[in-house]
Tab-separated table of C-alpha atoms in Angstrom:
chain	number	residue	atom	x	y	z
A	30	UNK	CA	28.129	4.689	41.250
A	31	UNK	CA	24.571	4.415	40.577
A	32	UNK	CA	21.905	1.986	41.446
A	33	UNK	CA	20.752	2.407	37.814
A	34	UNK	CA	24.263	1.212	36.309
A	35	UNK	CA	24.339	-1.763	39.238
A	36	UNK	CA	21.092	-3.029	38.030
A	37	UNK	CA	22.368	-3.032	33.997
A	38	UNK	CA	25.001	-5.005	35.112
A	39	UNK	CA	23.553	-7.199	37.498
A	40	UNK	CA	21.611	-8.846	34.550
A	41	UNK	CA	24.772	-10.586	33.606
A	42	UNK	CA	26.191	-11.879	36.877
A	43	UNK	CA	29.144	-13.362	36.345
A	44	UNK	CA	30.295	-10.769	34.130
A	45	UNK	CA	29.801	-8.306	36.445
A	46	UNK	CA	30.892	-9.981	39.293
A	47	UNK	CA	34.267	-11.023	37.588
A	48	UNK	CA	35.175	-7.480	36.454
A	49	UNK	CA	34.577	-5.769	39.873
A	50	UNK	CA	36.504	-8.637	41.435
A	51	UNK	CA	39.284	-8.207	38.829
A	52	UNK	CA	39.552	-4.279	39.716
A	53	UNK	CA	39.954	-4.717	43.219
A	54	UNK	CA	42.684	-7.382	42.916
A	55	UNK	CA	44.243	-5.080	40.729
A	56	UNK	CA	45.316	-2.560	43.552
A	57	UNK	CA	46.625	-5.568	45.509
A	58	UNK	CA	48.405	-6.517	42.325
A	59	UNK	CA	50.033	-2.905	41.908
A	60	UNK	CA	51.000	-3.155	46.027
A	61	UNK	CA	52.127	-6.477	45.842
A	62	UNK	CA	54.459	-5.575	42.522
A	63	UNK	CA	56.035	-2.743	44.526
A	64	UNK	CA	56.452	-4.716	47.823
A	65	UNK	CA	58.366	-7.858	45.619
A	66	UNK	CA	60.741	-5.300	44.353
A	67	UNK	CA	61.178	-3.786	47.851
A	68	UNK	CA	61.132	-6.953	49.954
A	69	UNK	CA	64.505	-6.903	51.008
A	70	UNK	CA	64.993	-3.216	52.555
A	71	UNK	CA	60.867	-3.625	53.541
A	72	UNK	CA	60.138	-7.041	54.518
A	73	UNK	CA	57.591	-5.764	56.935
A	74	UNK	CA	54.060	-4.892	55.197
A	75	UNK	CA	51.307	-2.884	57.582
A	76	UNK	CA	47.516	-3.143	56.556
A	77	UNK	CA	45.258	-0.359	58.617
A	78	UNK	CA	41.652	-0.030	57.844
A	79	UNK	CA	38.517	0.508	59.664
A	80	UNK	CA	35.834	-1.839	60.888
A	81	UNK	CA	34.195	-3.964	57.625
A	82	UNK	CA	36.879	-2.377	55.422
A	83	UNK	CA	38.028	-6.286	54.447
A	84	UNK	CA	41.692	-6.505	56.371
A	85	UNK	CA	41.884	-9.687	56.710
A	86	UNK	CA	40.985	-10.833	53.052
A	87	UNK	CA	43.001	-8.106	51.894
A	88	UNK	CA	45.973	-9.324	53.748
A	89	UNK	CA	45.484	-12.886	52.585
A	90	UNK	CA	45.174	-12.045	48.715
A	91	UNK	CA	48.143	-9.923	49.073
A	92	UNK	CA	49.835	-13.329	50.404
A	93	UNK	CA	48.936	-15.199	47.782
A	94	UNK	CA	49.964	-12.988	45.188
A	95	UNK	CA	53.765	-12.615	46.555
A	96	UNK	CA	54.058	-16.073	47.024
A	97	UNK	CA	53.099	-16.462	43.382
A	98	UNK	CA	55.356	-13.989	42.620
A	99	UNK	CA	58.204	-16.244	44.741
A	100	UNK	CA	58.170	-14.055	47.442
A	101	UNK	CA	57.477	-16.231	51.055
A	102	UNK	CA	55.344	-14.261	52.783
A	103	UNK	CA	53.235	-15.165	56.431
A	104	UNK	CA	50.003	-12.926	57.544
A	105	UNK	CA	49.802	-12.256	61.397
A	106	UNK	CA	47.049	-10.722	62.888
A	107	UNK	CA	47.670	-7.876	64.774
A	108	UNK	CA	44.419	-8.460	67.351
A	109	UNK	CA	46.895	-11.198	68.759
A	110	UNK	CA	48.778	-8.795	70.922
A	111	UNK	CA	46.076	-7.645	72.358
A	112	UNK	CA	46.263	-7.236	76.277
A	113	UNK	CA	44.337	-9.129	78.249
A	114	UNK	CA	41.218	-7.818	79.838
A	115	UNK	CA	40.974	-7.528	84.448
A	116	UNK	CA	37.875	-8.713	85.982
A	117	UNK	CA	36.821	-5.233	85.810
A	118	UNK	CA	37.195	-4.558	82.305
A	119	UNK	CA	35.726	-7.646	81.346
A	120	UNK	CA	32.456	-6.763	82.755
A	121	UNK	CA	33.098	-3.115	81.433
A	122	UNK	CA	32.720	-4.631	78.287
A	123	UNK	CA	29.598	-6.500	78.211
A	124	UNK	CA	27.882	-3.475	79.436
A	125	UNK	CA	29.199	-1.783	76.742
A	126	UNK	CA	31.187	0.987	78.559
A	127	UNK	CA	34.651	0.187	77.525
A	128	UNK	CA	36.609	1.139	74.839
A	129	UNK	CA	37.515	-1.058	72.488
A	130	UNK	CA	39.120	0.637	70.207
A	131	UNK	CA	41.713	2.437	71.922
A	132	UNK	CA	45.366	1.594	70.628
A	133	UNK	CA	46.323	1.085	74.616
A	134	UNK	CA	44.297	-2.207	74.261
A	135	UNK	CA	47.614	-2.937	72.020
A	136	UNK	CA	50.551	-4.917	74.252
A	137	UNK	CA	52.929	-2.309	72.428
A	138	UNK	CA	56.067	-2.696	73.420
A	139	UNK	CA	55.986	-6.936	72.365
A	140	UNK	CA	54.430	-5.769	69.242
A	141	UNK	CA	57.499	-3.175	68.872
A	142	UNK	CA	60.086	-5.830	69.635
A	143	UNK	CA	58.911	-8.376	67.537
A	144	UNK	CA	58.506	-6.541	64.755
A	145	UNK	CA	62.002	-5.635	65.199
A	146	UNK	CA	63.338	-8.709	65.694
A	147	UNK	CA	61.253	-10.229	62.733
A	148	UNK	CA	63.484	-7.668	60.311
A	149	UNK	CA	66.494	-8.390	61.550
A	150	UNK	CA	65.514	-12.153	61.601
A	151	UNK	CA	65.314	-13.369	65.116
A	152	UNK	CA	62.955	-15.814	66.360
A	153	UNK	CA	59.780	-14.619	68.034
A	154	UNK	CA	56.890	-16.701	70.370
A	155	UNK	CA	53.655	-14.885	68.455
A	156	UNK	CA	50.622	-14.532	70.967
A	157	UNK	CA	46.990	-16.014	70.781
A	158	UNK	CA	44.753	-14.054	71.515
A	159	UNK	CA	40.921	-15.544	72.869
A	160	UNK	CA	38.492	-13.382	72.215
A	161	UNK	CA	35.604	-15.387	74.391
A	162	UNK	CA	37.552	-15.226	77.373
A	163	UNK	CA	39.264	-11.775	76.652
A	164	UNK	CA	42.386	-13.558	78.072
A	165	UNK	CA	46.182	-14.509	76.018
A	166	UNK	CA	46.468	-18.238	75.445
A	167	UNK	CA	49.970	-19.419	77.073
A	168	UNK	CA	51.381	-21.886	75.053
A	169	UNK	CA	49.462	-21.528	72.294
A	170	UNK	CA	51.646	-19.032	70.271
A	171	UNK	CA	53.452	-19.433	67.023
A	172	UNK	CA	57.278	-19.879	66.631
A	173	UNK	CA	58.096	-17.073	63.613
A	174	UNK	CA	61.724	-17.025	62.363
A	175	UNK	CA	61.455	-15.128	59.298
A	176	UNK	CA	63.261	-16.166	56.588
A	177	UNK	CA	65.920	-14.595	53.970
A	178	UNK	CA	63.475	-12.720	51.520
A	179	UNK	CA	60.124	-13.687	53.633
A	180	UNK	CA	57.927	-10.989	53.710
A	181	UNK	CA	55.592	-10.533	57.126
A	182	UNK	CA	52.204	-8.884	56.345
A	183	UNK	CA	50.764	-7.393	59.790
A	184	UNK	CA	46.695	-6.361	59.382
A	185	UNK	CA	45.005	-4.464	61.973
A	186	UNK	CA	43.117	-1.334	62.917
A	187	UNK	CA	45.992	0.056	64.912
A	188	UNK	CA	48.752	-0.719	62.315
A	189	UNK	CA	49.704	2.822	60.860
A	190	UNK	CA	49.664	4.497	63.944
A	191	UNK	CA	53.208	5.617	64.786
A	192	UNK	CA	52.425	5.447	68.988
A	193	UNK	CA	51.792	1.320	67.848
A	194	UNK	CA	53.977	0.386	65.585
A	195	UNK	CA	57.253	2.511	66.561
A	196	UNK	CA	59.688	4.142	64.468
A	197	UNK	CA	59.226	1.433	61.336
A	198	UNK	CA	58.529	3.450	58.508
A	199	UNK	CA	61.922	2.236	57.066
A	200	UNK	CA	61.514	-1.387	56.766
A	201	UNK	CA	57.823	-1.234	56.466
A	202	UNK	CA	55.611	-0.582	53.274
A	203	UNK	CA	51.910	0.913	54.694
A	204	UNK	CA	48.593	0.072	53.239
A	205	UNK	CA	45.225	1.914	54.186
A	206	UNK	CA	42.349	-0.112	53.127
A	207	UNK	CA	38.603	1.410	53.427
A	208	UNK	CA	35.348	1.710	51.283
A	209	UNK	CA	36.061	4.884	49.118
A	210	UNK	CA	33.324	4.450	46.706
A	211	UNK	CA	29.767	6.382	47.222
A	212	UNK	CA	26.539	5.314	45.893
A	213	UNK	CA	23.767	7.443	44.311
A	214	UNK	CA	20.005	6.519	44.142
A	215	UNK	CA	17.951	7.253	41.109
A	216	UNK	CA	17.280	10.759	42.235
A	217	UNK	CA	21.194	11.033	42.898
A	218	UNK	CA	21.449	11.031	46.656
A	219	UNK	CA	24.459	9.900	47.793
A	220	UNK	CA	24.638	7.082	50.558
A	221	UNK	CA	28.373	7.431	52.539
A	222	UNK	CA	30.768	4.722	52.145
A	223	UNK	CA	30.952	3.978	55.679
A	224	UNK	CA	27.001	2.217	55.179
A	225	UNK	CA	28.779	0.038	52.977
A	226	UNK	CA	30.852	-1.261	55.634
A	227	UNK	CA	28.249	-1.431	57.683
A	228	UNK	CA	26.351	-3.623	55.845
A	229	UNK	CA	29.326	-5.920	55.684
A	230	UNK	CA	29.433	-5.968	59.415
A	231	UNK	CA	25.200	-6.478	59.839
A	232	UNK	CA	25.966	-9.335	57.272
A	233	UNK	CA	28.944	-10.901	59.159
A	234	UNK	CA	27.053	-10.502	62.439
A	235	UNK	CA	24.096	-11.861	61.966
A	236	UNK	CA	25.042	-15.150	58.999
A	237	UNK	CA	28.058	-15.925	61.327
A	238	UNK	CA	28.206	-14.844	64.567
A	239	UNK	CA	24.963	-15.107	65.352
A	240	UNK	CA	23.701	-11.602	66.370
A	241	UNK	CA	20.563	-9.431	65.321
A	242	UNK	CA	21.535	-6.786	63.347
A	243	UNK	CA	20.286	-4.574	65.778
A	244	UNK	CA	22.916	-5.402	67.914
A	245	UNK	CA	25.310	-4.198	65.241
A	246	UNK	CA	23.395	-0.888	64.799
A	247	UNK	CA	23.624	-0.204	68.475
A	248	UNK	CA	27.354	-0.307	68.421
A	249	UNK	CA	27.962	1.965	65.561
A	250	UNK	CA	28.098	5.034	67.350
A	251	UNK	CA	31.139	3.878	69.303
A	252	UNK	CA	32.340	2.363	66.705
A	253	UNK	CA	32.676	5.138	64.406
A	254	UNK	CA	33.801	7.440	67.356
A	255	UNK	CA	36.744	5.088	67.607
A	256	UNK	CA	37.475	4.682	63.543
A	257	UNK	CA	37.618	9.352	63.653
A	258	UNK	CA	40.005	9.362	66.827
A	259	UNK	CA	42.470	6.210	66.709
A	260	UNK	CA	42.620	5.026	62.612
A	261	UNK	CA	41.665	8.031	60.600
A	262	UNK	CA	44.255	10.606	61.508
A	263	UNK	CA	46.960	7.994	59.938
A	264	UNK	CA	45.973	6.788	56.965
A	265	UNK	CA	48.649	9.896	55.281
A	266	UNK	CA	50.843	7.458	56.142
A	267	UNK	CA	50.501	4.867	53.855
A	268	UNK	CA	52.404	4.190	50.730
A	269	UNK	CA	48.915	2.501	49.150
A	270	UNK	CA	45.192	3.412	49.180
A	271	UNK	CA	42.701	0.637	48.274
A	272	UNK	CA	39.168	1.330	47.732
A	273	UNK	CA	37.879	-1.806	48.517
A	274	UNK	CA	33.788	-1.437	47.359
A	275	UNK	CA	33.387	-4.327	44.545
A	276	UNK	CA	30.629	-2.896	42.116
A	277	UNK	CA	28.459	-6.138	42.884
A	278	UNK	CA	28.343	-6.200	46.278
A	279	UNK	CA	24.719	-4.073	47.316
A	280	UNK	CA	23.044	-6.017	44.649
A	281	UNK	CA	23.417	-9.363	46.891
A	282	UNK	CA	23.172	-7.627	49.770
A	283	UNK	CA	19.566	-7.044	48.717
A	284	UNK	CA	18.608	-10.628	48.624
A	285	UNK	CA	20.671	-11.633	52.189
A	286	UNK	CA	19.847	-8.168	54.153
A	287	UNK	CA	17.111	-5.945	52.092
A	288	UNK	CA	14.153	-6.616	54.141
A	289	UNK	CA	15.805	-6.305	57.701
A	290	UNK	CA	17.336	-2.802	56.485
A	291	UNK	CA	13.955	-2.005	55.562
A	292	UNK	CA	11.987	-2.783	58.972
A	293	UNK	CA	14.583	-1.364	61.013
A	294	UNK	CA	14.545	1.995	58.532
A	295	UNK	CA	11.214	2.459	59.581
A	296	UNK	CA	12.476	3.569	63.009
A	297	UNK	CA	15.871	4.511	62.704
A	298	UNK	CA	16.642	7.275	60.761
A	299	UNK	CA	20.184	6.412	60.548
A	300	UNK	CA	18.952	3.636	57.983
A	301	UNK	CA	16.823	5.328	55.550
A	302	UNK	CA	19.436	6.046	53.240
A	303	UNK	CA	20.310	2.233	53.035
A	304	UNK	CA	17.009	1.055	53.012
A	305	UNK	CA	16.719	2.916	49.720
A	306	UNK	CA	19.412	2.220	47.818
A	307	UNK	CA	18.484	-1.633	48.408
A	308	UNK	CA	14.981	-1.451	47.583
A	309	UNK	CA	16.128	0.385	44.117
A	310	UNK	CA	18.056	-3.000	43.400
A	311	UNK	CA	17.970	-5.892	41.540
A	312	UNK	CA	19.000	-8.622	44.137
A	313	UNK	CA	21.638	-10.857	43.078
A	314	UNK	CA	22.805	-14.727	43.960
A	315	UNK	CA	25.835	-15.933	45.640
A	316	UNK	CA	27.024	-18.582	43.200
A	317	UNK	CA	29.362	-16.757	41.201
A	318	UNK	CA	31.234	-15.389	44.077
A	319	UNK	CA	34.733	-16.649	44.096
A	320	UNK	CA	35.781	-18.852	47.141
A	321	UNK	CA	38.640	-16.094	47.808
A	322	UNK	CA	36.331	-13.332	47.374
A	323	UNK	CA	36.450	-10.491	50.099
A	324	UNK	CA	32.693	-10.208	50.379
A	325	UNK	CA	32.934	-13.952	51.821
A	326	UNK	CA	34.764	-12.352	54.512
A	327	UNK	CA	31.247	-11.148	55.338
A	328	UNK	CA	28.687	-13.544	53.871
A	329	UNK	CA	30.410	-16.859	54.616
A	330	UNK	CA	31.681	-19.545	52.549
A	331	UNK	CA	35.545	-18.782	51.834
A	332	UNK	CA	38.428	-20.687	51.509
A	333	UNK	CA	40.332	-18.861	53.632
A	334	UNK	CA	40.043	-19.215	57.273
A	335	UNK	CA	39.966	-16.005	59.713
């Protein structure tokens, strides 16, 4: 897509943000058709997608549309089973030497046997995972019985890989979720996807967690050396592909992250690309961004709660 076409159709807003909005629900729409019909020999839905990709949103709308549809369903988050991090690791981390993205952060085998025991409805304790302390909450977990027909949707980085989630490809439907869509300046250079996502993460960094986007640009190395080894290689595996770029998003990004991109372009060459495509657009409000929107995941304000 070009920055030319996104600037046409930023000059009707809410036009343009309803129709991209409508075409991404539309894949979730498809999915959620196809998991309705299937619920009973699949009850078990897997969402895998790299860093800023829009998981947990993803997972939610997907929710809401089978329980529309009459179809119970319950999201769990699979950064819950996490392990918890030693002494050691702990201050691994803050130094930024260990690795985070590594599936053997995963408590496997109580992922493996609840899952199991979800589809053949048993009762499971679900952990809580504390990400401030690195450390799982006892006593804070959720009683899950699942319910005739209930459908479980599991989101998380890990969830297609076979060494995580076992041998569940028959009673699970698999999603792989990612920004798919490249944009072009007016000279037709292509920016990659995976900018995209990193704006989403600069944007969820810095309006709600607090942190410099610098701070997000120093981890995206690692970051992206983790998404190539431990989440690429699987996404074959899934029954459905989302591409989940809405055409509106770069043009608000312009207003909420243009001029930070640009100072930090001006020394980092990794940036240069995004600094240009936001400088060719026309920046865009907020208002007409639904509450349930996926880019709220990122900018703040939805109704859902992560």
């Amino acid at each position: 897509m070009k920055t030319t076409d996104m600037n046409l159709r930023a000059a009707h807003p809410k036009t343009f943000i309803h129709e991209s909005e409508r075409d991404y629900r539309n894949q979730i729409r498809a999915a959620a058709d196809s998991i309705y019909r299937h619920r009973n020999e699949r009850p078990i839905v897997l969402i895998s997608g790299p860093s800023g990709a829009g998981k947990t949103t993803t997972a939610m709308l997907l929710e809401k549309y089978l329980d529309r549809a009459g179809a119970e369903s319950t999201t769990l988050s699979m950064d819950n089973y996490f392990l918890p991090l030693t002494p050691e690791e702990n201050a691994l981390a803050k130094q930024q030497k260990l690795d985070l993205e590594t599936p053997a952060r995963l408590d496997m085998e109580l992922l493996n046997s609840q899952m199991r025991d979800l589809m053949e409805q048993k009762p499971v304790v679900v952990p809580k995972f504390d990400f401030v302390t690195n450390t799982r909450i006892e006593g804070a977990g959720m009683l899950l019985e699942r319910k005739p027909d209930e459908i479980i949707i599991m989101e998380g980085i890990h969830a297609l890989n076979p060494a995580v989630t076992g041998e569940s490809d028959d009673f699970t439907t698999r999603i792989y979720i990612s920004v798919r869509t490249r944009i072009a300046d007016a000279a037709d250079t292509e920016m990659h996807p995976m900018k995209v996502r990193l704006m989403r993460r600069m944007l969820r960094d810095k309006l709600t967690r607090g942190r410099e986007i610098s701070g997000t640009l120093n981890m995206l190395d690692s970051v992206k050396a983790g998404e190539d080894k431990h989440i690429m290689p699987y996404k074959y595996r899934a029954n459905f592909e989302f591409d989940t770029f809405l055409k509106y998003e770069l043009n608000v990004y312009k207003a909420l992250l243009g001029d930070d991109v640009k100072a930090l372009a001006a020394t980092d060459e990794r940036l240069v690309d995004m600094a240009r495509i936001l400088d060719e657009l026309e920046p865009m409000g907020t208002e007409y961004i639904p509450a349930d929107s996926l880019i709220r995941e990122f900018i703040g304000g939805s109704s859902f709660e992560y």
